[in-house]
Structures are given as structure tokens and as C-alpha cells.
mmCIF file of C-alpha atoms and ligand atoms in Angstrom:
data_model
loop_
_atom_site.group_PDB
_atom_site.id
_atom_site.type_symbol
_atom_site.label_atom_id
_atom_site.label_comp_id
_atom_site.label_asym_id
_atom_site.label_seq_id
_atom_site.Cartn_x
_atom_site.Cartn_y
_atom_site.Cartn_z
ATOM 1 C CA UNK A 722 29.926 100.547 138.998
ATOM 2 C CA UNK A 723 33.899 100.593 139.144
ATOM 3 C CA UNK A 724 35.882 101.198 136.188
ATOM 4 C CA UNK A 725 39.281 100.434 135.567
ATOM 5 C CA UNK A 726 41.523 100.780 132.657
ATOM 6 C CA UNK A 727 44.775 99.831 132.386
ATOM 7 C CA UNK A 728 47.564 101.281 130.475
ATOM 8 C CA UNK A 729 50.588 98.859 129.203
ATOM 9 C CA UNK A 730 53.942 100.878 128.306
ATOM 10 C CA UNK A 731 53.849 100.469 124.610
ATOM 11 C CA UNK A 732 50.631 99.358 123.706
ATOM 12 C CA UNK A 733 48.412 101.493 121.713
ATOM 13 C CA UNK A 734 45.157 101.382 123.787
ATOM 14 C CA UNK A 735 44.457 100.874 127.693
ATOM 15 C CA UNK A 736 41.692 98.137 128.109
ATOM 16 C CA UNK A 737 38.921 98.639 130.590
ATOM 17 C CA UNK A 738 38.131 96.451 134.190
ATOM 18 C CA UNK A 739 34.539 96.719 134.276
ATOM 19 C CA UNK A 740 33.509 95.428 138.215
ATOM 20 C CA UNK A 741 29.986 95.540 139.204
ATOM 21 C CA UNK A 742 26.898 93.390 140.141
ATOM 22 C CA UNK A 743 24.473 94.725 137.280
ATOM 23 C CA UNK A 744 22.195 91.661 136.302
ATOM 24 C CA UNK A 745 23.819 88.568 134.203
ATOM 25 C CA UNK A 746 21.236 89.525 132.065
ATOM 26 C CA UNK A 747 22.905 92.496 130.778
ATOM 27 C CA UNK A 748 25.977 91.220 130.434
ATOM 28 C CA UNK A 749 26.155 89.901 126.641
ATOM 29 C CA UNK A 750 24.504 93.177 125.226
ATOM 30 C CA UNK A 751 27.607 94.828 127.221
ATOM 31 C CA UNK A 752 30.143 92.625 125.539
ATOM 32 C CA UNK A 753 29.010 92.556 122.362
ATOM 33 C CA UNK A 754 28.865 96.591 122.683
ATOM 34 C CA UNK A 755 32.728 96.404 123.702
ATOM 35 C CA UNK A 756 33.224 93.832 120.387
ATOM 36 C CA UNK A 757 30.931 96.017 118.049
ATOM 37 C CA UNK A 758 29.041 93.033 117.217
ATOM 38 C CA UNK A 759 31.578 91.307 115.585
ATOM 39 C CA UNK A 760 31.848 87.642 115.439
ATOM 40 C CA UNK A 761 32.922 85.990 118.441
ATOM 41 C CA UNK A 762 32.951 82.050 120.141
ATOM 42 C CA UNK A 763 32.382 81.697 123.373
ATOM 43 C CA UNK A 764 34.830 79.246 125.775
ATOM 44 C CA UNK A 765 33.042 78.455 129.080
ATOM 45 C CA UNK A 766 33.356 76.179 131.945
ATOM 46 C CA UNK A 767 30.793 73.828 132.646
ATOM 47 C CA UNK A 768 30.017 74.782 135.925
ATOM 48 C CA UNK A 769 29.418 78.127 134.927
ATOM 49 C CA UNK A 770 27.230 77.011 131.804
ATOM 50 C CA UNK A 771 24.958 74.470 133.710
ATOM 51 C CA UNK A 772 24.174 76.996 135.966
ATOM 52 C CA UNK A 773 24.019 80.650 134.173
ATOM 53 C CA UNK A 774 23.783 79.800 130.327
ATOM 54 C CA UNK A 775 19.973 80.577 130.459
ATOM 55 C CA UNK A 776 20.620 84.051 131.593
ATOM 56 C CA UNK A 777 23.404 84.876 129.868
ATOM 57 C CA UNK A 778 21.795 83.637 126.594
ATOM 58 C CA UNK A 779 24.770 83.096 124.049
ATOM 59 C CA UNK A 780 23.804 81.531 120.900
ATOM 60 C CA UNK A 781 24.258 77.555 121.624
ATOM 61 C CA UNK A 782 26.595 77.352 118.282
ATOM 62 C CA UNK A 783 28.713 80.137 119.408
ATOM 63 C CA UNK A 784 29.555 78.326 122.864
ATOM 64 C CA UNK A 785 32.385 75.574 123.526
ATOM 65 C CA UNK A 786 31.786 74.226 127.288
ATOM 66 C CA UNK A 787 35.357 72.813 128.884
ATOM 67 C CA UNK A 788 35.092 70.622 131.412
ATOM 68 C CA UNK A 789 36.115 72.092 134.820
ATOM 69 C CA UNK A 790 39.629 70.982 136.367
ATOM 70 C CA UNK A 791 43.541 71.902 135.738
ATOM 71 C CA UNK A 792 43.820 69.549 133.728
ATOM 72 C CA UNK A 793 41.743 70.558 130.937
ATOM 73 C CA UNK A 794 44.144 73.119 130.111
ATOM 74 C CA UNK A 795 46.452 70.961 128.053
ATOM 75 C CA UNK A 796 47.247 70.762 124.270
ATOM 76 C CA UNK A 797 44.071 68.675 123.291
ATOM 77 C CA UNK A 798 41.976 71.368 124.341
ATOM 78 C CA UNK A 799 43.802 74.332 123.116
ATOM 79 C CA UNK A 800 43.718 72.269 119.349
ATOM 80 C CA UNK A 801 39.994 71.691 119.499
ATOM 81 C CA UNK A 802 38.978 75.074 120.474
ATOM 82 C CA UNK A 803 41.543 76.793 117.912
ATOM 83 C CA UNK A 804 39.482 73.784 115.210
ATOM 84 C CA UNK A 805 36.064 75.489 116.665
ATOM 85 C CA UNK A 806 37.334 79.185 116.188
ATOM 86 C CA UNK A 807 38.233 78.068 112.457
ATOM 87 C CA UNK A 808 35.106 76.209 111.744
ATOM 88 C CA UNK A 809 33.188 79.219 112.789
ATOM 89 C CA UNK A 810 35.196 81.556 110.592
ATOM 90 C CA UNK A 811 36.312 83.540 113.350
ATOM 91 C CA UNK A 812 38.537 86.310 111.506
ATOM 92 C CA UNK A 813 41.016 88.890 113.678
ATOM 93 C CA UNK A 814 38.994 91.805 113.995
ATOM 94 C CA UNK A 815 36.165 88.969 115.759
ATOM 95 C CA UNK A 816 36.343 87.992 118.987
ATOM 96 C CA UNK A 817 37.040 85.152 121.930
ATOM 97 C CA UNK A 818 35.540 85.567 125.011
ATOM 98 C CA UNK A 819 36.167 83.176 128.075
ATOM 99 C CA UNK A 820 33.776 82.948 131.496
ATOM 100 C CA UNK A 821 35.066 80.506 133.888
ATOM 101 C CA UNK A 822 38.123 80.610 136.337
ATOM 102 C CA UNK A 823 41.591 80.776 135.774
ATOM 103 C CA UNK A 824 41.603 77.429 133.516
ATOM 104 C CA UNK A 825 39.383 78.937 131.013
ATOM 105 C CA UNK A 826 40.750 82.308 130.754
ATOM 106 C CA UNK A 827 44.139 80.832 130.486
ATOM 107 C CA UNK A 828 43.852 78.947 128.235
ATOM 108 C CA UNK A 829 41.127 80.868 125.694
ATOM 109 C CA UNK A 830 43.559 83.657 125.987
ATOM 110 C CA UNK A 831 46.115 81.440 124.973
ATOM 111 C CA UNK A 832 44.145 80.367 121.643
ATOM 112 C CA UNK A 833 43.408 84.398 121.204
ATOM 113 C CA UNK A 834 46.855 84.889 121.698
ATOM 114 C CA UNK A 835 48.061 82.242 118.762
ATOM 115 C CA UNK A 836 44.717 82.556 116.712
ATOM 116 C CA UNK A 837 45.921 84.274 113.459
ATOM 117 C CA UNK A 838 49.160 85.721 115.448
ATOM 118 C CA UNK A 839 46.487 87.316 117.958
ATOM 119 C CA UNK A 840 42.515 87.834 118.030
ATOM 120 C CA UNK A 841 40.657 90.117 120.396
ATOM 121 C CA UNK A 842 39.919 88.350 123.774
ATOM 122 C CA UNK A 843 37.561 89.162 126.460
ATOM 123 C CA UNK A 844 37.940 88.153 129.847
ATOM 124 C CA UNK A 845 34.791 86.974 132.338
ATOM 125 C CA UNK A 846 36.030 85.832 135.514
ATOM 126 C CA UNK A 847 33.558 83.701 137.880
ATOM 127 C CA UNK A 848 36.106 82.766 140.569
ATOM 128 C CA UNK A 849 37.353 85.112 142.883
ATOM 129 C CA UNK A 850 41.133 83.737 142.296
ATOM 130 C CA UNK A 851 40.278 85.045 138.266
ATOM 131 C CA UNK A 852 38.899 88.164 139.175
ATOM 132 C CA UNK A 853 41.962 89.428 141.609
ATOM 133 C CA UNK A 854 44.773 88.134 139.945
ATOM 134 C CA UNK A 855 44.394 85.612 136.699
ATOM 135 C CA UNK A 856 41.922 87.547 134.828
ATOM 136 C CA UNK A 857 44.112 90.954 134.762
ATOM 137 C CA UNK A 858 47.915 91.172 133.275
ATOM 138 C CA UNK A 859 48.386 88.969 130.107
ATOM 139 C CA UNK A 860 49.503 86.239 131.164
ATOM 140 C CA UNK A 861 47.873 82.935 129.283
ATOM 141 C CA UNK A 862 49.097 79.493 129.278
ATOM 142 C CA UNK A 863 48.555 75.704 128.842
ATOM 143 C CA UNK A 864 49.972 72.946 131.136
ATOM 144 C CA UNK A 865 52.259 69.619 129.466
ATOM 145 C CA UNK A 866 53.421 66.599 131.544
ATOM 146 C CA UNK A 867 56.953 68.402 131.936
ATOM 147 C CA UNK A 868 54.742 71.302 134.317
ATOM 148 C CA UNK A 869 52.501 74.123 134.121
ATOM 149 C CA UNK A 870 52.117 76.468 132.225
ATOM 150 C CA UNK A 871 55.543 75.821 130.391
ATOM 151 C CA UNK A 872 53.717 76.881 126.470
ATOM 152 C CA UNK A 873 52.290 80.562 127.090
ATOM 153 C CA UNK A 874 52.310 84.064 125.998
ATOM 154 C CA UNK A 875 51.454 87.639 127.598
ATOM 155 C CA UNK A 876 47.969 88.846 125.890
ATOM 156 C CA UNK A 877 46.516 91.515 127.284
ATOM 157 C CA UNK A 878 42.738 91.106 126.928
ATOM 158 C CA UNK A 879 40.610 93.622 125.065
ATOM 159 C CA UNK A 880 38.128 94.286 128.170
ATOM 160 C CA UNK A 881 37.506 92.196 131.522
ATOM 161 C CA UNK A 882 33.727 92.178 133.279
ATOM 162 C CA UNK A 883 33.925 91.657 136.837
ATOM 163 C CA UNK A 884 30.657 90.727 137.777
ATOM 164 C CA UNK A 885 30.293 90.080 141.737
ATOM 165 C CA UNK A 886 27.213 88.203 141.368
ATOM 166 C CA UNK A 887 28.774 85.087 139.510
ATOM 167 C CA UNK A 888 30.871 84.786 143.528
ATOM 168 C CA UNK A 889 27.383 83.740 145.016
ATOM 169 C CA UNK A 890 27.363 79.977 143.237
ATOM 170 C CA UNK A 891 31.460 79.801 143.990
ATOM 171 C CA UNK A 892 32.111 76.266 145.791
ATOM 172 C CA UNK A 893 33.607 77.656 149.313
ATOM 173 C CA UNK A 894 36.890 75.672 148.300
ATOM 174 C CA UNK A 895 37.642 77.907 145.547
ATOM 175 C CA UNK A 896 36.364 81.244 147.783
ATOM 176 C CA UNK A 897 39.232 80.120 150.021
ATOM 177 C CA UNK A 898 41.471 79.799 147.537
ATOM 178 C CA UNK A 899 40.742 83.138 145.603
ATOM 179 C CA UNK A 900 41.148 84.965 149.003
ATOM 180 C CA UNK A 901 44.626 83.179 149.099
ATOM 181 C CA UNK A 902 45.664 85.494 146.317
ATOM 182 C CA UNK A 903 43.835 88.177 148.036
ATOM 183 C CA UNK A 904 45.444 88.424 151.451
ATOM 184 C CA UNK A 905 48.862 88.238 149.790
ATOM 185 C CA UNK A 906 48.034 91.390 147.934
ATOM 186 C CA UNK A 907 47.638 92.778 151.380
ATOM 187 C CA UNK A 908 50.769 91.403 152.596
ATOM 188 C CA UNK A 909 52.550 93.138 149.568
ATOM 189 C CA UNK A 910 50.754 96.513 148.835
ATOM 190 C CA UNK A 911 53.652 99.015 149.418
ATOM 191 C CA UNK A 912 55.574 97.530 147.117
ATOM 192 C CA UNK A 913 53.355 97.534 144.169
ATOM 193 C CA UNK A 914 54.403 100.560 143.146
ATOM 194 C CA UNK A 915 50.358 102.245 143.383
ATOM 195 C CA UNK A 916 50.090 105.878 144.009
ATOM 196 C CA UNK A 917 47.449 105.686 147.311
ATOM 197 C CA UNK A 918 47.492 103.866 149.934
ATOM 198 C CA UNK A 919 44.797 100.961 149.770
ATOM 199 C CA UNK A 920 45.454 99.449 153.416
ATOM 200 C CA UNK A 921 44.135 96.052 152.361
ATOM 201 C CA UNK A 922 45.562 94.303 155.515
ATOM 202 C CA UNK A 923 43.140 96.800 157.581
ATOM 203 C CA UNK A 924 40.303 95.949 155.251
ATOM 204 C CA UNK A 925 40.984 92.526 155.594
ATOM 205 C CA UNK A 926 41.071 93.044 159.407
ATOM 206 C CA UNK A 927 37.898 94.947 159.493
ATOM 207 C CA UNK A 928 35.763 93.238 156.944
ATOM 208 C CA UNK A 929 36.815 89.797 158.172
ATOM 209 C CA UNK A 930 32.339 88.662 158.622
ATOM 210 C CA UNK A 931 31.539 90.728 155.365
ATOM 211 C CA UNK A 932 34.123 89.340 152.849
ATOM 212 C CA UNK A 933 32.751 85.657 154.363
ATOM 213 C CA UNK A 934 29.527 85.937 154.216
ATOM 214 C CA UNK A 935 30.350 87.522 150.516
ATOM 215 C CA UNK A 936 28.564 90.621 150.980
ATOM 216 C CA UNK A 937 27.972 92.070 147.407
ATOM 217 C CA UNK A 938 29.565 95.543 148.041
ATOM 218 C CA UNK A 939 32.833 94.645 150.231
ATOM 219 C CA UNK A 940 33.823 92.410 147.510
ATOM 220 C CA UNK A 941 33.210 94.805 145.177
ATOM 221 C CA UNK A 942 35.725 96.963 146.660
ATOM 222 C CA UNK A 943 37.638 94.051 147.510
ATOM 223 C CA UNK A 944 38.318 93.149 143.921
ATOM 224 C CA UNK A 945 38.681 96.791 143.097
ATOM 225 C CA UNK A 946 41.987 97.015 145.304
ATOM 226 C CA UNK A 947 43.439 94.011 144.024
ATOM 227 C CA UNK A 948 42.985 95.336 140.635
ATOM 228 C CA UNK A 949 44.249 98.745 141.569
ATOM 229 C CA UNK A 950 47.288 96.886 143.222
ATOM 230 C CA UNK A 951 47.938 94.272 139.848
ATOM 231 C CA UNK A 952 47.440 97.344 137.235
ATOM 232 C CA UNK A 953 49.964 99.027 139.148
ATOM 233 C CA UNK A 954 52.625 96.293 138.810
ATOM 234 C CA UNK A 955 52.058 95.014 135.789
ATOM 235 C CA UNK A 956 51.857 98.832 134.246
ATOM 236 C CA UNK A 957 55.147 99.064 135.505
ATOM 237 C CA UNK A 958 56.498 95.656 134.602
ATOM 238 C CA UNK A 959 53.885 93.303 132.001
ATOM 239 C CA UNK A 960 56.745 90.679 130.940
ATOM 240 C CA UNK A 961 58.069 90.145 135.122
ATOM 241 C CA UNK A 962 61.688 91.721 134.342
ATOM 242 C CA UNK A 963 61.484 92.599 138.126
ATOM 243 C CA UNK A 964 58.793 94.434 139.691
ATOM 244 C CA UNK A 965 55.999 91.523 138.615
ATOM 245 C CA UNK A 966 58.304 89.055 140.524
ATOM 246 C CA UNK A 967 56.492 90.389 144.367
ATOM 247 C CA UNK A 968 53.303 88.948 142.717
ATOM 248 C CA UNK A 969 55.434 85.325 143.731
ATOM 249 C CA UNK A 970 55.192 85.785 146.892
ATOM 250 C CA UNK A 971 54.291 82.709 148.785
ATOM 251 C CA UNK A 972 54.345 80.842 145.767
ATOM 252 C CA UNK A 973 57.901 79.333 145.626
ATOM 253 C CA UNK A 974 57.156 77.425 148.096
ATOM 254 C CA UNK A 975 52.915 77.044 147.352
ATOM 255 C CA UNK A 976 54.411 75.529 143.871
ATOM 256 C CA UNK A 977 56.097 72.965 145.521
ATOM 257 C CA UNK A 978 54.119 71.780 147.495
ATOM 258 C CA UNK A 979 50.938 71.687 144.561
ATOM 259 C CA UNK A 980 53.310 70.016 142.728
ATOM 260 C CA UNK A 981 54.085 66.996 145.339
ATOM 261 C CA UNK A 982 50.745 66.430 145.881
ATOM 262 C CA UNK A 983 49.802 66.572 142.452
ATOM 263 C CA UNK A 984 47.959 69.515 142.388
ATOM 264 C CA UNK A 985 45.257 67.343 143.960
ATOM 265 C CA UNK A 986 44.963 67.612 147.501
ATOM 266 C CA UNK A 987 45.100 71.333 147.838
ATOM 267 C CA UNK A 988 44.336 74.344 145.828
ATOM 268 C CA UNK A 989 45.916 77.221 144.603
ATOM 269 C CA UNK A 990 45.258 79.775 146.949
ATOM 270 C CA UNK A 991 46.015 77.430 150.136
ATOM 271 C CA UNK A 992 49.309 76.514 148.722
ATOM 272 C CA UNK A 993 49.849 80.261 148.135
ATOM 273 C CA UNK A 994 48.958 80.885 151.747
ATOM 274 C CA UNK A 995 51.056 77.944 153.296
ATOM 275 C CA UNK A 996 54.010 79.497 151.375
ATOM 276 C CA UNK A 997 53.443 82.694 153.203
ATOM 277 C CA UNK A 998 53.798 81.133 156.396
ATOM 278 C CA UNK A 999 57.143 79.582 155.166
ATOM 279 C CA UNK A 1000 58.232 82.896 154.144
ATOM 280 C CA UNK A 1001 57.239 84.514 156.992
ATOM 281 C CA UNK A 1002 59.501 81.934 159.227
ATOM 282 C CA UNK A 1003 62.467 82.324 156.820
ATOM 283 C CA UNK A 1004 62.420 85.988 156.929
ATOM 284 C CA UNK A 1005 62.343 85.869 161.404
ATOM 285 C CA UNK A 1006 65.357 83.516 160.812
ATOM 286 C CA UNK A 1007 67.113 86.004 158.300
ATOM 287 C CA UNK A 1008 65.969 88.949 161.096
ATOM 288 C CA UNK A 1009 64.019 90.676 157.663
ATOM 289 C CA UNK A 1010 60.987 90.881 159.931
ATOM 290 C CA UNK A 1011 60.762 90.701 163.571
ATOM 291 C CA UNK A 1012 58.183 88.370 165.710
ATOM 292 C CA UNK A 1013 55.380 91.115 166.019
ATOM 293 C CA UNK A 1014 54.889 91.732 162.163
ATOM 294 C CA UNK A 1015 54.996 87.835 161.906
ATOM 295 C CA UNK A 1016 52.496 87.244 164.616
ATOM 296 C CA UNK A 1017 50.283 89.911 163.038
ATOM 297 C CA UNK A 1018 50.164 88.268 159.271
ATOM 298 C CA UNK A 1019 49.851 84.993 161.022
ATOM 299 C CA UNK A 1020 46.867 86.098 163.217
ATOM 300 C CA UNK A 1021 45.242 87.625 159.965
ATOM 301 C CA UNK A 1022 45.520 84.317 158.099
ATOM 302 C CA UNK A 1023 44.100 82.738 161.087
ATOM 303 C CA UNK A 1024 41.178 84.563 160.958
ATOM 304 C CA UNK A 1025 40.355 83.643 157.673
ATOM 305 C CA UNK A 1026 40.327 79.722 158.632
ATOM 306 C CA UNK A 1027 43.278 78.308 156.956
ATOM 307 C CA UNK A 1028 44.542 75.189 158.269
ATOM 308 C CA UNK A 1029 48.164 74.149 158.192
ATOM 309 C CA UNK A 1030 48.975 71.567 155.538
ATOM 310 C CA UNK A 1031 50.610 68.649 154.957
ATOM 311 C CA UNK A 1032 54.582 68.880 155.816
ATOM 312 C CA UNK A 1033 57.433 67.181 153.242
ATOM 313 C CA UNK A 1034 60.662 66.133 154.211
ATOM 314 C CA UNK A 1035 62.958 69.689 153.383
ATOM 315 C CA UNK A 1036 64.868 67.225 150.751
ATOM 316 C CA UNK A 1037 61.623 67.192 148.568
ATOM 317 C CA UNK A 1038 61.010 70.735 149.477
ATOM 318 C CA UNK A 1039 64.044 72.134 148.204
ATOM 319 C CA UNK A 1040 64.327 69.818 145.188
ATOM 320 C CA UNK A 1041 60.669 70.567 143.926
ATOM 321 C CA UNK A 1042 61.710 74.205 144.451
ATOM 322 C CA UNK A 1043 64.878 73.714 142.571
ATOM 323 C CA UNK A 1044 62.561 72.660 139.595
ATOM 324 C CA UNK A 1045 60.451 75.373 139.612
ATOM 325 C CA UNK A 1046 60.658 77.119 136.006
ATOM 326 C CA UNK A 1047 61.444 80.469 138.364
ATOM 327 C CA UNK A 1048 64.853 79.134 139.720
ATOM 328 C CA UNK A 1049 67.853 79.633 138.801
ATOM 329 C CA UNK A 1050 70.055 76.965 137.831
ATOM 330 C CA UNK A 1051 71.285 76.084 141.590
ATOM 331 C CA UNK A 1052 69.217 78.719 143.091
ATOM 332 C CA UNK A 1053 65.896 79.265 144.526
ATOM 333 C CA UNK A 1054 64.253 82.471 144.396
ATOM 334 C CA UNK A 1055 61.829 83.489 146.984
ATOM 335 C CA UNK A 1056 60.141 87.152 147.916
ATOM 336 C CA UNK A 1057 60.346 87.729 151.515
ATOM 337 C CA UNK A 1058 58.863 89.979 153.914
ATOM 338 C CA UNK A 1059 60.957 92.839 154.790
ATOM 339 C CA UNK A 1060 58.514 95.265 156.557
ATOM 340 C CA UNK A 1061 55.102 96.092 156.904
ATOM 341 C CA UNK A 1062 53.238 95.092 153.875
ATOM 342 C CA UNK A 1063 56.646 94.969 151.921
ATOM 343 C CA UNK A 1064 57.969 92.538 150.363
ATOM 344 C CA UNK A 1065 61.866 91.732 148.445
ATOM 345 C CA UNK A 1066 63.083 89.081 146.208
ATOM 346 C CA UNK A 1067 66.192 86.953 147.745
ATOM 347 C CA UNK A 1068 68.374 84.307 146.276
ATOM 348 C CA UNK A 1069 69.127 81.291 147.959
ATOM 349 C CA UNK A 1070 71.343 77.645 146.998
ATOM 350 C CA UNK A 1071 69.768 74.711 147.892
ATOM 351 C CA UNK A 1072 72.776 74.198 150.565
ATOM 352 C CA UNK A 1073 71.723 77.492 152.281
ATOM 353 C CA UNK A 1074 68.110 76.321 152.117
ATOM 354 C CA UNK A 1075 68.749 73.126 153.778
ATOM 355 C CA UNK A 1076 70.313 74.697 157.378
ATOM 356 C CA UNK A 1077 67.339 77.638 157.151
ATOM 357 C CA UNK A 1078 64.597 75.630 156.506
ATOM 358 C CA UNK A 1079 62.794 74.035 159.676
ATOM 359 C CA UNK A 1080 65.681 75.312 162.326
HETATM 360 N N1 LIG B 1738 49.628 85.617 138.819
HETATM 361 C C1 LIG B 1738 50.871 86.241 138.806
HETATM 362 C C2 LIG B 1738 51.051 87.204 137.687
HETATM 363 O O1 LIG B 1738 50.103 87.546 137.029
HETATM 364 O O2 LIG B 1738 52.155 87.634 137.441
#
């Protein structure tokens, strides 16, 4: 059993990470412990429900399934569950709790965020992209036509569960695309800011069969140093004033390029992982890095299977970039490589963009 808590500048209370691989079974009787049997709703994805709502064994009135997809986390949605938390009287001292992926705790924690100016929220994460990264640090959102996650808040949950075992039924798409997020927290460690060294990109190394096959107790302590490494920054920085920003990296350009093919084609995590490769080639052209610490992130990649993706003409590139709700009027922000598992933010125009990119 790993616990976790973390500890926001300001708030009153830290809130625990619970990660383990007790039985589903137990897990209700441990949340409603953590709510003091309180009222509560549950949101959940569908996947999740077809396949675990025996053994989990909510109440069927107390559950809401959402339909599984990005696009379910829009306005409709966020109205109809806010109607369902009303209809069941749900007052602020009761709870919302959310198992699913990233979609579901987003945008639950959105609803607790809003839900008479904030109710408590739990957070279950299934995928391995909402246990490292989305699950942890506050931030909740919904999508709108103009982009995503434009309408949002940071809510810190009141507790998250971690439990390994949901990882077993995870579609290998959305593995891959959790350990997107998970090798970039290796690529990034020494800036986060954490007390101890965690030497994820030598985990990663070593581990490479065992974190594939999903072995129950590396991913355990997988999860537990991406945790360690996002309590650090967002302890340190919870509304992304400046240290939060490293957690971008590869995504400048991974947002672009979700959002030109429609956040269809390819998902998170491989976007995230293709924009590390860009980075990684702008930062040998800027001489932040030289070719050995490139070849060495690129040969770590490799080994976890990721294919290179589709290529846009640097016009599109640069002008999806441009749009980004994290660039600057005229300027494009990206977090580069500097040294070993460090990483810098850097300012670019789209002029300066154009002669780097592809040369
Ligand atoms: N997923 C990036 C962040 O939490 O800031």
C-alpha cells in the first residue's frame, strides 16, 4: 500500500493518493470511510461500469454512466449530471465521486467544482494517463467547439484511489498513451522541484518487459513516482504561474497535431510523445542538448514501440500552435530539453519557428 498526501500552499488540509491493488471489492467501503457516509452520486464511464459495476456494487440510483470518448465532456453533459446531483439532493458536505479516465474525472470535478460554489470530489482513475497525471493537481474542465478545455477550474479533489488492478482491462491504445505522460515525467524529473532522486528514465530503461506486460508491482511504483514527481510541482505551483508549465512538455506541439487530426486519429499520450521528438530536434538545432542525450531519449521511446506519426506542412504546424490557448499573442511557447532529464520553457515567433522547424 502507498500513500500519498499532498499539501497545496494555502489550503487548509492535504488530501491523500491512496495506490494499491487491494480487491475492487473493498473499494466503496474505503470511499465511503473517506466521505463519512455522506451522500454522494457516482459519475462513471461505461467501459468501466459494464465491466466492474458488479464488484464495486454502488447503489444503481446513485450511479450516472457517461458514455466513453472526448467528446462527452461538453456542456450537455456537465448540465445533466449537475440536474442528477440536484435531483438526488446532493448538499456540500455530500459527495461526487468519478471512476473512469481523464474524461470523467474532468469533467465530474468540474460539476464538484461549480456544484453549490464547490462539493467534495473523489477521484478513481482506471487509465493509466488518469492515474499519473489527470487524476492528481486540480485541474477540471469541459471542451466547446472553440477548443478544449476552454470552461474549467482548479479543484483539488478530497482523496484519489489508485487502484492498479482496474490497468488489467485497459485497451493497449490507451496503455500507450498513459505511458506517453509517463516517459515525459522521466524526461523532466530534475526539474520538478522533488527532494530525491526518482531516476525514472533508468526505471523506464530497466523495467522496459515488466511495465508491458503490466506487472502489478512495477506499476505500482511506477505510478508512485509520477505522483511523487506531479505533487512536487503542483505543491510548488497549483494555478501554472511557472513551475507547472514543464508539465507541457511535448505538448505544444502534441496539441497541434490532436487538434489537426481532430483528436481522432491519435491519442493523447502519442501526440505527447511525437512532440517530444520535435522538441528534442529543436533543442539539437538551438545546441540546448547535444546528439548523445537526443539519441538516448529517442532510443528509450523506441523501446516502448511508438511509431512516428503523420507529418503537416510547418504552415499548419505553426498556425495550430499559434492557437493554442498557451501562446502568446505572436508567440509560441515550448519547454525544451536543456540537459539530462531537464527541461526549460522558451519563447519563440512564428517567423523564428518557420526557419527552425524541419532544417
Ligand atoms: N496535465 C498537466 C497539468 O496537470 O498541469
Amino acid at each position: 500500500m502507498i500513500e500519498l498526501s499532498i499539501n497545496i500552499k494555502g489550503r487548509e488540509k492535504n488530501y491523500p493518493i491512496h495506490i494499491n491493488n487491494v480487491d475492487l471489492e473493498n473499494l466503496k467501503q474505503s470511499i465511503l470511510e473517506e466521505i463519512h457516509y455522506k451522500n454522494y452520486i457516482v459519475i462513471i464511464s461505461q467501459k468501466v461500469h459494464k465491466l466492474y459495476s458488479k464488484i464495486l456494487d454502488f447503489p444503481k440510483d446513485k450511479i450516472y454512466v457517461l458514455k466513453d470518448g472526448e467528446k462527452e465532456k461538453n456542456y450537455q453533459n456537465y448540465g445533466k449530471i449537475l440536474d442528477f446531483a440536484l435531483k438526488k439532493k446532493l448538499k456540500r458536505e455530500d459527495a461526487i465521486i468519478a471512476i473512469g479516465g481523464g474524461v470523467v474525472g474532468d469533467l465530474a470535478g468540474f460539476v464538484a467544482s461549480t456544484y453549490m460554489r464547490g462539493i467534495n470530489f473523489i477521484q478513481v482513475p482506471t487509465t493509466l494517463l488518469a492515474a499519473t497525471d489527470s487524476s492528481v493537481g486540480g485541474k477540471v474542465a469541459i471542451n466547446t467547439k472553440f477548443g478544449k478545455n476552454l470552461i474549467g477550474s482548479f479543484y483539488q479533489p478530497k482523496a484519489v484511489f489508485i487502484n492498479v488492478n482496474f490497468l488489467k482491462t485497459l485497451d493497449e491504445k490507451q496503455f500507450k498513451s498513459g505511458l506517453g505522460e509517463v516517459i515525459k515525467y522521466g524526461f523532466i524529473e530534475k526539474s520538478c522541484n522533488f527532494d530525491n532522486d526518482a531516476h525514472l528514465i533508468n526505471f523506464l530503461t530497466e523495467h522496459q518487459e515488466k511495465i508491458l506486460s503490466r506487472d502489478v508491482l512495477i506499476l505500482k511504483e511506477l505510478i508512485k513516482m509520477c505522483v511523487e514527481l506531479k505533487k512536487s510541482v503542483v505543491e510548488h505551483d497549483e494555478k501554472e504561474s511557472g513551475l507547472r508549465k514543464i508539465l507541457n512538455y511535448g505538448h505544444t506541439y502534441g496539441h497541434a497535431l490532436e487538434k489537426l487530426t481532430n483528436y481522432k486519429t491519435y491519442t493523447h499520450g502519442e501526440c505527447v510523445i511525437e512532440g517530444i521528438f520535435f522538441a528534442l530536434k529543436l533543442a539539437q538545432n538551438l545546441n540546448l542538448i547535444d546528439k548523445e542525450y537526443k539519441f538516448l531519449c529517442e532510443d528509450l521511446i523506441k523501446k516502448y514501440n511508438y511509431q512516428p506519426l503523420l507529418k503537416f506542412e510547418k504552415e499548419k504546424i505553426i498556425d495550430a500552435m499559434l492557437n493554442d490557448k498557451k501562446a502568446t499573442e505572436n508567440h509560441v511557447k515550448f519547454i525544451l530539453p536543456t540537459k539530462y532529464a531537464t527541461v526549460e520553457e522558451y519563447d519563440f515567433t512564428p517567423e523564428e519557428l518557420n526557419e527552425m522547424i524541419y532544417s
